[in-house]
Amino acid sequence: MTTTAPARRRYDDDLPAGHHPSKTSRILIWTGLVVFLIYSIAPVWFLVVSATKNQRDLYTTNGLWFADFHLLDNFRDLFTYHDGIFLRWMANTLLYGVAGTVGMTVICVACGYALAMYQFRGRGVLMGCIIASFLIPGALLTVPSFLLYTRLHIIDTPWAVIVPSFFSAFSVYLAKVYAEGAIPPELLEAARVDGAGEYRAFFTIGARLMTTGSATIFLLGFVGSWNSFFGPLVFLRGEQKWTVMLGLYSWLNIKVDQSVDLTGLVIVGSIVSLVPIVALMLAMQRYWRSGITLGSLK
């Protein structure tokens, strides 16, 4: 006796009547997805392929395919060039990113929690000012910030990069919106009835329920700090204090000003500079997964 395998259920069968996409719609959707996939992967593919080539093959071979394999030699040159200055830039960027983003996350989550959970005079005006600050280009604040940091004597110090990272109007707004949806006011009232103070209610209840939102704020802030270029360019002088983005930019300028070409090192350095960002995103996936699960239970 033979059994017949059940026919595979088509995705279209789950759609309501009258919602089946036409052939033209399918073609447009698949074309858009393929174009987006190529647009997303092509730059990374070019970096990976170029990182395996030496300086001569970088200009004389196909940019999208491999030639002779020199990846290990390129890594050795990257980490030993100019007494290993690239590792110094990576350490500086990690220090500025972690210190600035941790401070920014604590400040913005506390501000968002306060705006969402407390009623006080001027709350609406304060939120209006926070939202209006989104419209101010960061470049307009460069000169006032430079004058302020000069008065504070922190120009050409790590504090000139770390301190501005503490404040982010968008992160405050994001924390407020998340706190409004994640923290029931009745839970805080119950904690107060049990004798908990406001600080204890925040750290033991509010901060824990905002874990997913805090993780998102931290990740966005760290990526922004890691890729920051204009601030370190203006506020830092000596190359020993530079970030990795500023250092790689200086290597590109060497090609313009002198006969030395460091394009190969810039490409390999760009690949290495992506590693902390990718590792952080993979490490923080569990926070988003727990937040999605919590939302589905609600």
XYZ file of N, CA and C in Angstrom, residues 13-280:
804
model
N -2.814 30.513 -0.298
C -4.022 29.956 0.274
C -4.384 30.597 1.609
N -3.377 31.166 2.309
C -3.633 31.799 3.602
C -4.145 33.221 3.471
N -4.086 33.791 2.271
C -4.522 35.169 2.094
C -6.033 35.236 1.939
N -6.665 36.326 2.416
C -8.110 36.484 2.235
C -8.459 36.590 0.761
N -9.734 36.300 0.449
C -10.181 36.407 -0.930
C -10.038 37.841 -1.417
N -9.542 38.004 -2.630
C -9.365 39.338 -3.198
C -8.019 39.953 -2.876
N -7.163 39.219 -2.118
C -5.853 39.757 -1.748
C -4.716 38.990 -2.411
N -4.972 38.204 -3.414
C -3.908 37.475 -4.086
C -3.118 38.431 -4.964
N -1.788 38.492 -4.793
C -1.003 39.429 -5.606
C -0.973 38.994 -7.060
N -0.978 39.955 -7.935
C -0.920 39.673 -9.362
C 0.502 39.307 -9.753
N 0.653 38.835 -10.981
C 1.985 38.464 -11.463
C 2.898 39.679 -11.535
N 2.323 40.820 -11.945
C 3.118 42.047 -12.011
C 3.609 42.460 -10.624
N 2.728 42.324 -9.629
C 3.142 42.677 -8.263
C 4.255 41.769 -7.771
N 4.138 40.477 -8.081
C 5.202 39.536 -7.674
C 6.536 39.928 -8.291
N 6.510 40.258 -9.593
C 7.762 40.623 -10.280
C 8.364 41.873 -9.653
N 7.508 42.862 -9.367
C 8.016 44.100 -8.773
C 8.586 43.842 -7.380
N 7.906 43.016 -6.595
C 8.390 42.721 -5.241
C 9.730 41.997 -5.289
N 9.815 40.965 -6.136
C 11.075 40.217 -6.220
C 12.196 41.081 -6.794
N 11.872 41.940 -7.750
C 12.899 42.836 -8.294
C 13.406 43.795 -7.214
N 12.472 44.339 -6.446
C 12.888 45.236 -5.366
C 13.745 44.542 -4.329
N 13.362 43.308 -3.967
C 14.148 42.566 -2.980
C 15.545 42.245 -3.481
N 15.642 41.860 -4.766
C 16.955 41.529 -5.328
C 17.837 42.777 -5.401
N 17.256 43.905 -5.828
C 18.029 45.146 -5.894
C 18.503 45.559 -4.497
N 17.613 45.440 -3.497
C 17.997 45.790 -2.129
C 19.092 44.864 -1.609
N 18.980 43.562 -1.963
C 20.000 42.600 -1.521
C 21.359 42.934 -2.131
N 21.370 43.244 -3.422
C 22.635 43.595 -4.080
C 23.201 44.881 -3.493
N 22.323 45.858 -3.269
C 22.773 47.146 -2.719
C 23.373 46.963 -1.322
N 22.840 46.026 -0.546
C 23.322 45.821 0.820
C 24.611 45.017 0.871
N 24.722 44.028 0.010
C 25.849 43.097 0.092
C 27.047 43.545 -0.739
N 26.807 44.267 -1.838
C 27.907 44.609 -2.757
C 29.055 45.353 -2.067
N 28.807 46.376 -1.230
C 29.953 47.050 -0.585
C 30.744 46.116 0.331
N 30.037 45.259 1.085
C 30.743 44.330 1.978
C 31.546 43.326 1.172
N 30.956 42.837 0.082
C 31.668 41.894 -0.784
C 32.930 42.528 -1.363
N 32.813 43.791 -1.793
C 33.983 44.491 -2.334
C 35.081 44.627 -1.274
N 34.689 44.947 -0.033
C 35.692 45.071 1.025
C 36.377 43.736 1.297
N 35.574 42.658 1.368
C 36.152 41.342 1.661
C 37.109 40.920 0.557
N 36.696 41.095 -0.695
C 37.553 40.706 -1.823
C 38.816 41.565 -1.860
N 38.662 42.872 -1.680
C 39.811 43.776 -1.767
C 40.790 43.552 -0.625
N 40.290 43.118 0.541
C 41.173 42.898 1.681
C 42.139 41.742 1.456
N 41.850 40.859 0.503
C 42.721 39.713 0.242
C 43.794 40.008 -0.804
N 43.801 41.206 -1.376
C 44.728 41.512 -2.477
C 45.880 42.377 -1.985
N 46.992 42.318 -2.702
C 48.079 43.243 -2.414
C 47.820 44.557 -3.162
N 48.718 45.508 -2.979
C 48.495 46.847 -3.535
C 48.404 46.831 -5.061
N 49.214 45.983 -5.723
C 49.194 45.959 -7.195
C 47.901 45.345 -7.711
N 47.489 44.212 -7.127
C 46.257 43.565 -7.587
C 45.022 44.406 -7.290
N 45.131 45.283 -6.311
C 43.979 46.117 -5.942
C 43.554 47.016 -7.104
N 44.537 47.420 -7.927
C 44.220 48.331 -9.030
C 44.181 47.629 -10.386
N 44.772 46.445 -10.495
C 44.901 45.817 -11.823
C 43.953 44.640 -12.033
N 43.220 44.208 -11.008
C 42.315 43.061 -11.149
C 40.870 43.486 -10.943
N 39.961 42.559 -11.240
C 38.526 42.820 -11.068
C 38.226 43.110 -9.594
N 37.558 44.225 -9.343
C 37.290 44.627 -7.965
C 36.294 43.746 -7.239
N 35.536 42.925 -7.977
C 34.526 42.083 -7.354
C 34.914 40.613 -7.326
N 36.184 40.303 -7.665
C 36.600 38.908 -7.582
C 38.028 38.803 -7.071
N 38.377 37.610 -6.596
C 39.642 37.401 -5.920
C 40.807 37.318 -6.902
N 41.992 37.630 -6.368
C 43.257 37.424 -7.092
C 44.161 36.609 -6.154
N 45.455 36.879 -6.145
C 46.344 36.179 -5.208
C 45.966 36.526 -3.767
N 46.056 35.510 -2.883
C 45.587 35.664 -1.500
C 46.695 36.271 -0.632
N 46.476 37.500 -0.144
C 47.458 38.181 0.722
C 46.802 38.714 1.993
N 45.733 38.057 2.437
C 44.990 38.582 3.589
C 45.843 38.624 4.850
N 46.583 37.550 5.123
C 47.395 37.520 6.342
C 48.499 38.567 6.302
N 49.107 38.739 5.124
C 50.129 39.792 5.000
C 49.523 41.177 5.229
N 48.301 41.377 4.728
C 47.654 42.672 4.918
C 47.350 42.930 6.392
N 46.890 41.883 7.101
C 46.643 42.036 8.544
C 47.944 42.380 9.276
N 49.038 41.702 8.909
C 50.321 41.978 9.574
C 50.753 43.420 9.321
N 50.615 43.884 8.086
C 50.990 45.271 7.779
C 50.103 46.266 8.533
N 48.801 45.916 8.645
C 47.881 46.831 9.328
C 48.252 47.007 10.790
N 48.543 45.900 11.474
C 48.786 45.960 12.909
C 50.212 46.382 13.267
N 51.108 46.445 12.300
C 52.488 46.845 12.588
C 52.855 48.193 11.997
N 52.024 48.742 11.116
C 52.364 50.011 10.478
C 52.380 51.141 11.519
N 53.368 51.971 11.444
C 53.508 53.136 12.339
C 53.419 52.705 13.812
N 54.175 51.667 14.163
C 54.232 51.156 15.551
C 52.862 50.715 16.065
N 52.053 50.152 15.179
C 50.761 49.630 15.611
C 49.759 50.694 16.018
N 49.769 51.826 15.336
C 48.873 52.923 15.695
C 47.408 52.549 15.491
N 47.140 51.586 14.584
C 45.743 51.195 14.342
C 45.128 50.589 15.604
N 45.882 49.771 16.344
C 45.350 49.193 17.586
C 45.055 50.285 18.611
N 45.885 51.317 18.625
C 45.638 52.457 19.516
C 44.324 53.137 19.142
N 44.082 53.319 17.844
C 42.836 53.956 17.413
C 41.634 53.082 17.774
N 41.767 51.780 17.621
C 40.661 50.885 17.989
C 40.373 50.971 19.495
N 41.432 50.994 20.307
C 41.233 51.090 21.766
C 40.587 52.422 22.138
N 41.039 53.515 21.494
C 40.425 54.818 21.769
C 38.944 54.815 21.418
N 38.607 54.269 20.250
C 37.212 54.248 19.818
C 36.359 53.415 20.752
N 36.920 52.290 21.209
C 36.183 51.437 22.151
C 35.952 52.169 23.479
N 36.979 52.881 23.960
C 36.846 53.642 25.210
C 35.800 54.742 25.070
N 35.906 55.532 24.011
C 34.944 56.625 23.822
C 33.525 56.068 23.640
N 33.398 54.986 22.882
C 32.080 54.432 22.606
C 31.413 53.864 23.844
N 32.157 53.056 24.619
C 31.567 52.416 25.802
C 31.259 53.448 26.881
N 32.226 54.317 27.191
C 32.016 55.302 28.261
C 30.885 56.265 27.906
N 30.916 56.787 26.689
C 29.893 57.739 26.293
C 28.523 57.108 26.180
N 28.440 55.895 25.653
C 27.136 55.262 25.445
C 26.528 54.777 26.752
N 27.347 54.267 27.663
C 26.812 53.854 28.970
C 26.231 55.057 29.711
N 26.976 56.163 29.717
C 26.474 57.375 30.362
C 25.210 57.882 29.696
N 25.184 57.874 28.361
C 24.011 58.341 27.629
C 22.799 57.462 27.903
N 23.002 56.155 27.977
C 21.877 55.243 28.218
C 21.270 55.480 29.592
N 22.113 55.617 30.625
C 21.601 55.852 31.982
C 20.835 57.172 32.050
N 21.411 58.232 31.486
C 20.771 59.555 31.551
C 19.469 59.578 30.763
N 19.482 59.048 29.540
C 18.296 59.129 28.682
C 17.172 58.226 29.181
N 17.504 57.033 29.698
C 16.470 56.149 30.230
C 15.830 56.779 31.470
N 16.638 57.387 32.345
C 16.084 58.049 33.529
C 15.203 59.228 33.132
N 15.636 60.021 32.143
C 14.831 61.169 31.695
C 13.526 60.695 31.051
N 13.610 59.678 30.205
C 12.404 59.162 29.564
C 11.439 58.576 30.568
N 11.968 57.892 31.568
C 11.125 57.327 32.643
C 10.416 58.445 33.405
N 11.145 59.509 33.731
C 10.547 60.620 34.481
C 9.468 61.313 33.653
N 9.706 61.538 32.379
C 8.715 62.201 31.530
C 7.470 61.346 31.338
N 7.643 60.044 31.357
C 6.500 59.154 31.129
C 5.705 58.883 32.392
N 6.354 58.846 33.546
C 5.698 58.396 34.768
C 5.277 59.510 35.709
N 5.786 60.726 35.526
C 5.477 61.811 36.459
C 4.753 62.937 35.735
N 3.806 63.548 36.426
C 3.101 64.720 35.936
C 3.642 65.949 36.669
N 4.180 66.901 35.945
C 4.722 68.107 36.584
C 4.525 69.286 35.640
N 4.602 70.488 36.194
C 4.387 71.695 35.422
C 5.525 71.889 34.399
N 5.157 72.185 33.167
C 6.144 72.394 32.113
C 6.519 71.126 31.383
N 5.836 70.026 31.700
C 6.180 68.743 31.051
C 5.944 68.807 29.537
N 4.819 69.406 29.127
C 4.540 69.510 27.697
C 5.530 70.415 26.983
N 5.887 71.536 27.616
C 6.872 72.445 27.012
C 8.223 71.754 26.881
N 8.592 70.995 27.914
C 9.872 70.281 27.864
C 9.897 69.252 26.727
N 8.780 68.531 26.557
C 8.733 67.555 25.457
C 8.785 68.258 24.109
N 8.119 69.432 24.015
C 8.185 70.195 22.770
C 9.607 70.628 22.454
N 10.345 71.060 23.464
C 11.748 71.451 23.245
C 12.596 70.263 22.807
N 12.338 69.092 23.412
C 13.108 67.898 23.040
C 12.843 67.519 21.593
N 11.565 67.533 21.187
C 11.232 67.173 19.802
C 11.772 68.227 18.832
N 11.680 69.519 19.217
C 12.182 70.587 18.342
C 13.689 70.493 18.148
N 14.388 69.955 19.146
C 15.848 69.847 19.021
C 16.257 68.860 17.926
N 15.305 67.984 17.494
C 15.629 67.076 16.389
C 15.943 67.854 15.118
N 15.357 69.079 15.006
C 15.480 69.849 13.768
C 16.791 70.623 13.683
N 17.554 70.672 14.776
C 18.796 71.452 14.781
C 19.942 70.599 14.253
N 20.569 70.970 13.137
C 21.717 70.191 12.639
C 22.871 70.222 13.638
N 23.509 69.105 13.816
C 24.614 69.024 14.765
C 25.775 69.935 14.431
N 25.954 70.219 13.116
C 27.076 71.073 12.716
C 26.932 72.492 13.277
N 25.662 72.953 13.496
C 25.466 74.305 14.020
C 25.966 74.438 15.453
N 26.082 73.336 16.159
C 26.517 73.380 17.549
C 28.033 73.245 17.693
N 28.734 73.127 16.569
C 30.173 72.873 16.642
C 30.924 74.055 17.261
N 30.664 75.263 16.763
C 31.395 76.425 17.267
C 31.057 76.711 18.738
N 29.742 76.741 19.124
C 29.466 76.928 20.565
C 30.075 75.835 21.431
N 30.035 74.596 20.947
C 30.633 73.505 21.734
C 32.135 73.690 21.864
N 32.783 74.109 20.781
C 34.238 74.307 20.834
C 34.600 75.399 21.834
N 33.832 76.508 21.828
C 34.109 77.588 22.774
C 33.873 77.134 24.214
N 32.789 76.342 24.419
C 32.489 75.857 25.769
C 33.574 74.910 26.258
N 34.002 73.983 25.420
C 35.024 73.026 25.835
C 36.372 73.701 26.054
N 36.608 74.788 25.303
C 37.844 75.540 25.538
C 37.835 76.171 26.921
N 36.666 76.729 27.317
C 36.557 77.312 28.662
C 36.710 76.242 29.734
N 36.255 75.015 29.413
C 36.357 73.920 30.390
C 37.704 73.210 30.346
N 38.576 73.603 29.376
C 39.924 73.027 29.232
C 39.889 71.516 28.963
N 38.949 71.092 28.130
C 38.894 69.661 27.788
C 39.139 69.429 26.300
N 39.491 70.503 25.546
C 39.850 70.316 24.138
C 41.108 69.452 24.040
N 41.125 68.540 23.072
C 42.230 67.599 22.862
C 42.387 66.635 24.034
N 41.273 66.350 24.692
C 41.243 65.305 25.718
C 40.098 64.347 25.397
N 40.105 63.127 25.913
C 38.987 62.199 25.667
C 37.636 62.739 26.105
N 37.621 63.635 27.104
C 36.335 64.160 27.595
C 35.618 64.983 26.523
N 36.359 65.571 25.598
C 35.729 66.356 24.536
C 34.896 65.487 23.606
N 35.161 64.181 23.583
C 34.385 63.249 22.754
C 33.358 62.502 23.603
N 33.724 62.190 24.853
C 32.834 61.386 25.700
C 31.663 62.205 26.218
N 31.924 63.418 26.723
C 30.858 64.229 27.351
C 29.704 64.524 26.385
N 29.938 64.954 25.130
C 28.791 65.197 24.237
C 27.963 63.942 23.969
N 28.558 62.773 24.117
C 27.809 61.534 23.879
C 26.783 61.259 24.972
N 26.902 61.948 26.119
C 25.974 61.698 27.223
C 24.553 62.170 26.917
N 24.394 63.063 25.960
C 23.112 63.725 25.769
C 22.588 63.450 24.366
N 21.366 62.919 24.305
C 20.733 62.600 23.021
C 19.226 62.808 23.165
N 18.716 63.809 22.489
C 17.283 64.112 22.589
C 16.437 62.978 22.009
N 16.886 62.390 20.924
C 16.120 61.299 20.320
C 16.032 60.103 21.267
N 17.117 59.808 21.986
C 17.100 58.669 22.911
C 16.161 58.939 24.081
N 16.088 60.196 24.547
C 15.134 60.541 25.610
C 13.711 60.308 25.125
N 13.425 60.758 23.921
C 12.074 60.563 23.362
C 11.763 59.069 23.210
N 12.740 58.301 22.721
C 12.538 56.862 22.558
C 12.294 56.181 23.897
N 13.051 56.579 24.927
C 12.870 55.996 26.264
C 11.504 56.361 26.827
N 11.044 57.584 26.597
C 9.723 58.000 27.107
C 8.614 57.162 26.464
N 8.675 57.020 25.148
C 7.643 56.251 24.446
C 7.652 54.798 24.912
N 8.835 54.231 25.090
C 8.914 52.831 25.515
C 8.413 52.667 26.951
N 8.756 53.631 27.827
C 8.323 53.538 29.231
C 6.802 53.617 29.339
N 6.182 54.448 28.511
C 4.719 54.568 28.556
C 4.032 53.243 28.228
N 4.632 52.456 27.338
C 4.018 51.189 26.967
C 4.442 50.007 27.807
N 5.606 50.118 28.467
C 6.149 48.947 29.171
C 5.902 48.955 30.675
N 5.665 50.143 31.266
C 5.556 50.219 32.732
C 4.124 50.594 33.103
N 3.366 49.703 33.721
C 2.015 50.056 34.190
C 2.112 51.002 35.395
N 1.426 52.141 35.379
C 1.480 53.051 36.545
C 0.994 52.375 37.819
N 0.049 51.428 37.683
C -0.450 50.745 38.874
C 0.652 49.975 39.596
N 1.616 49.476 38.846
C 2.720 48.735 39.448
C 3.584 49.656 40.312
N 3.811 50.864 39.850
C 4.587 51.821 40.640
C 3.806 52.251 41.874
N 2.493 52.425 41.727
C 1.685 52.791 42.891
C 1.732 51.692 43.949
N 1.682 50.438 43.511
C 1.774 49.318 44.454
C 3.122 49.311 45.163
N 4.198 49.639 44.421
C 5.524 49.682 45.039
C 5.607 50.793 46.071
N 4.983 51.941 45.765
C 4.999 53.052 46.730
C 4.198 52.697 47.974
N 3.082 52.013 47.785
C 2.278 51.586 48.944
C 3.075 50.644 49.828
N 3.927 49.820 49.208
C 4.758 48.888 49.976
C 5.965 49.569 50.608
N 6.122 50.879 50.389
C 7.198 51.599 51.052
C 8.417 51.874 50.200
N 8.374 51.546 48.899
C 9.536 51.776 48.029
C 9.632 53.261 47.686
N 10.838 53.807 47.740
C 11.056 55.180 47.313
C 11.091 55.294 45.807
N 11.214 56.531 45.326
C 11.198 56.738 43.871
C 12.439 56.155 43.204
N 13.598 56.289 43.830
C 14.814 55.733 43.242
C 14.755 54.200 43.204
N 14.252 53.634 44.296
C 14.148 52.160 44.332
C 13.132 51.663 43.304
N 12.024 52.382 43.150
C 11.024 51.990 42.147
C 11.606 52.053 40.741
N 12.456 53.049 40.503
C 13.054 53.162 39.169
C 14.039 52.031 38.897
N 14.959 51.809 39.849
C 16.024 50.827 39.579
C 15.523 49.377 39.654
N 14.540 49.100 40.513
C 14.088 47.711 40.676
C 12.903 47.356 39.779
N 12.136 48.343 39.337
C 10.963 48.049 38.503
C 11.091 48.703 37.121
N 11.223 50.032 37.103
C 11.233 50.745 35.831
C 12.380 50.336 34.928
N 13.608 50.338 35.460
C 14.770 50.015 34.639
C 14.718 48.580 34.113
N 14.191 47.659 34.936
C 14.127 46.259 34.497
C 13.096 46.064 33.397
N 11.955 46.754 33.509
C 10.937 46.621 32.467
C 11.345 47.338 31.176
N 12.322 48.230 31.275
C 12.790 48.961 30.082
C 14.061 48.355 29.506
N 14.328 47.096 29.814
C 15.588 46.485 29.365
C 15.709 46.475 27.843
N 14.636 46.090 27.144
C 14.711 46.035 25.684
C 14.908 47.426 25.093
N 14.155 48.406 25.614
C 14.339 49.778 25.132
C 15.727 50.302 25.437
N 16.249 49.992 26.627
C 17.601 50.439 26.980
C 18.641 49.805 26.071
N 18.443 48.513 25.735
C 19.387 47.845 24.836
C 19.373 48.496 23.456
N 18.193 48.872 22.983
C 18.109 49.543 21.683
C 18.803 50.894 21.722
N 18.571 51.652 22.796
C 19.225 52.961 22.929
C 20.735 52.802 22.996
N 21.204 51.794 23.747
C 22.650 51.574 23.849
C 23.257 51.225 22.493
N 22.585 50.336 21.757
C 23.140 49.915 20.472
C 23.182 51.072 19.480
N 22.082 51.838 19.388
C 22.065 52.975 18.473
C 23.130 53.995 18.859
N 23.275 54.235 20.168
C 24.282 55.190 20.614
C 25.694 54.709 20.349
N 25.941 53.413 20.558
C 27.299 52.893 20.347
C 27.675 52.922 18.867
N 26.726 52.562 18.010
C 27.013 52.604 16.571
C 27.292 54.041 16.128
N 26.479 54.986 16.628
C 26.717 56.380 16.290
C 28.060 56.878 16.795
N 28.426 56.482 18.021
C 29.716 56.899 18.573
C 30.873 56.246 17.833
N 30.709 54.968 17.459
C 31.782 54.257 16.760
C 32.054 54.888 15.389
N 30.994 55.323 14.713
C 31.155 55.909 13.383
C 31.334 57.418 13.423
N 31.410 57.995 14.619
C 31.545 59.444 14.726
C 32.845 59.919 14.084
N 32.733 61.000 13.326
C 33.921 61.500 12.631
C 34.121 63.000 12.865
N 33.036 63.780 12.745
C 33.180 65.230 12.780
C 33.645 65.725 14.154
N 33.056 65.172 15.223
C 33.443 65.607 16.566
C 34.910 65.356 16.863
N 35.398 64.112 16.705
C 36.832 63.881 16.937
C 37.733 64.716 16.027
N 37.288 64.995 14.782
C 38.098 65.805 13.875
C 38.284 67.221 14.408
N 37.246 67.765 15.061
C 37.297 69.150 15.546
C 37.959 69.240 16.918
N 37.663 68.277 17.801
C 38.062 68.417 19.200
C 39.373 67.724 19.560
N 39.884 66.850 18.699
C 41.116 66.126 19.019
C 42.241 66.562 18.095
N 43.444 66.633 18.632
C 44.599 67.088 17.863
C 45.594 65.948 17.589
N 46.175 65.407 18.619
C 47.216 64.397 18.450
C 46.660 63.078 17.949
N 47.422 62.398 17.071
C 46.940 61.143 16.492
C 46.840 60.022 17.511
N 47.534 60.160 18.642
C 47.428 59.137 19.684
C 46.041 59.113 20.326
N 45.247 60.183 20.139
C 43.902 60.253 20.726
C 42.817 60.050 19.676
N 43.186 59.860 18.427
C 42.193 59.756 17.357
C 41.353 58.489 17.488
N 40.170 58.532 16.826
C 39.341 57.340 16.682
C 39.741 56.606 15.404
N 39.218 55.399 15.229
C 39.613 54.597 14.074
C 39.125 55.237 12.768
N 37.939 55.853 12.784
C 37.449 56.494 11.568
C 38.327 57.669 11.176
N 38.719 58.472 12.150
C 39.591 59.609 11.874
C 40.972 59.138 11.420
N 41.472 58.073 12.010
C 42.775 57.556 11.609
C 42.773 57.021 10.179
N 41.729 56.248 9.808
C 41.660 55.730 8.444
C 41.528 56.867 7.443
N 40.812 57.924 7.818
C 40.692 59.090 6.928
C 42.064 59.736 6.722
N 42.864 59.805 7.780
C 44.201 60.401 7.640
C 45.072 59.565 6.715
N 44.908 58.242 6.730
C 45.679 57.387 5.826
C 45.272 57.616 4.374
N 43.997 57.884 4.139
C 43.582 58.203 2.777
C 44.190 59.515 2.315
N 44.333 60.489 3.208
C 44.920 61.773 2.834
C 46.396 61.651 2.517
N 47.074 60.636 3.109
C 48.492 60.445 2.808
C 48.687 60.190 1.323
N 47.720 59.458 0.708
C 47.819 59.171 -0.719
C 47.740 60.452 -1.535
N 46.952 61.431 -1.058
C 46.781 62.688 -1.794
C 47.993 63.581 -1.630
N 48.532 63.640 -0.426
C 49.605 64.591 -0.146
C 50.986 64.047 -0.478
N 51.176 62.710 -0.450
C 52.500 62.146 -0.642
C 52.431 61.026 -1.677
N 53.574 60.431 -1.944
C 53.632 59.340 -2.912
C 53.253 57.996 -2.291
N 53.117 57.934 -0.967
C 52.765 56.686 -0.282
C 51.277 56.416 -0.460
N 50.927 55.171 -0.793
C 49.534 54.788 -0.983
C 49.150 53.762 0.083
N 48.243 54.137 0.989
C 47.824 53.249 2.065
C 46.384 52.780 1.866
N 45.913 52.782 0.620
C 44.528 52.379 0.364
C 44.273 50.945 0.822
N 45.232 50.049 0.598
C 45.073 48.662 1.019
C 44.896 48.536 2.528
N 45.671 49.310 3.293
C 45.535 49.272 4.746
C 44.189 49.851 5.180
N 43.704 50.862 4.472
C 42.400 51.443 4.805
C 41.286 50.412 4.604
N 41.387 49.635 3.528
C 40.358 48.619 3.264
C 40.386 47.530 4.341
N 41.579 47.046 4.664
C 41.683 46.016 5.707
C 41.256 46.581 7.067
N 41.630 47.827 7.333
C 41.210 48.459 8.583
C 39.703 48.629 8.672
N 39.066 48.887 7.536
C 37.608 49.015 7.533
C 36.946 47.692 7.891
N 37.511 46.593 7.377
C 36.975 45.271 7.719
C 37.108 45.006 9.223
N 38.293 45.292 9.769
C 38.516 45.041 11.204
C 37.620 45.932 12.067
N 37.388 47.164 11.616
C 36.571 48.084 12.416
C 35.111 47.659 12.471
N 34.680 46.775 11.572
C 33.299 46.291 11.600
C 33.081 45.207 12.658
N 34.156 44.556 13.080
C 34.020 43.397 13.971
C 33.318 43.748 15.289
N 33.705 44.834 16.005
C 33.002 45.130 17.272
C 31.516 45.410 17.078
N 31.143 46.079 15.993
C 29.734 46.381 15.754
C 28.940 45.086 15.529
N 29.475 44.190 14.710
C 28.788 42.930 14.442
C 28.684 42.096 15.719
N 29.773 42.041 16.494
C 29.757 41.269 17.748
C 28.730 41.839 18.720
N 28.631 43.159 18.796
C 27.660 43.773 19.715
C 26.227 43.463 19.287
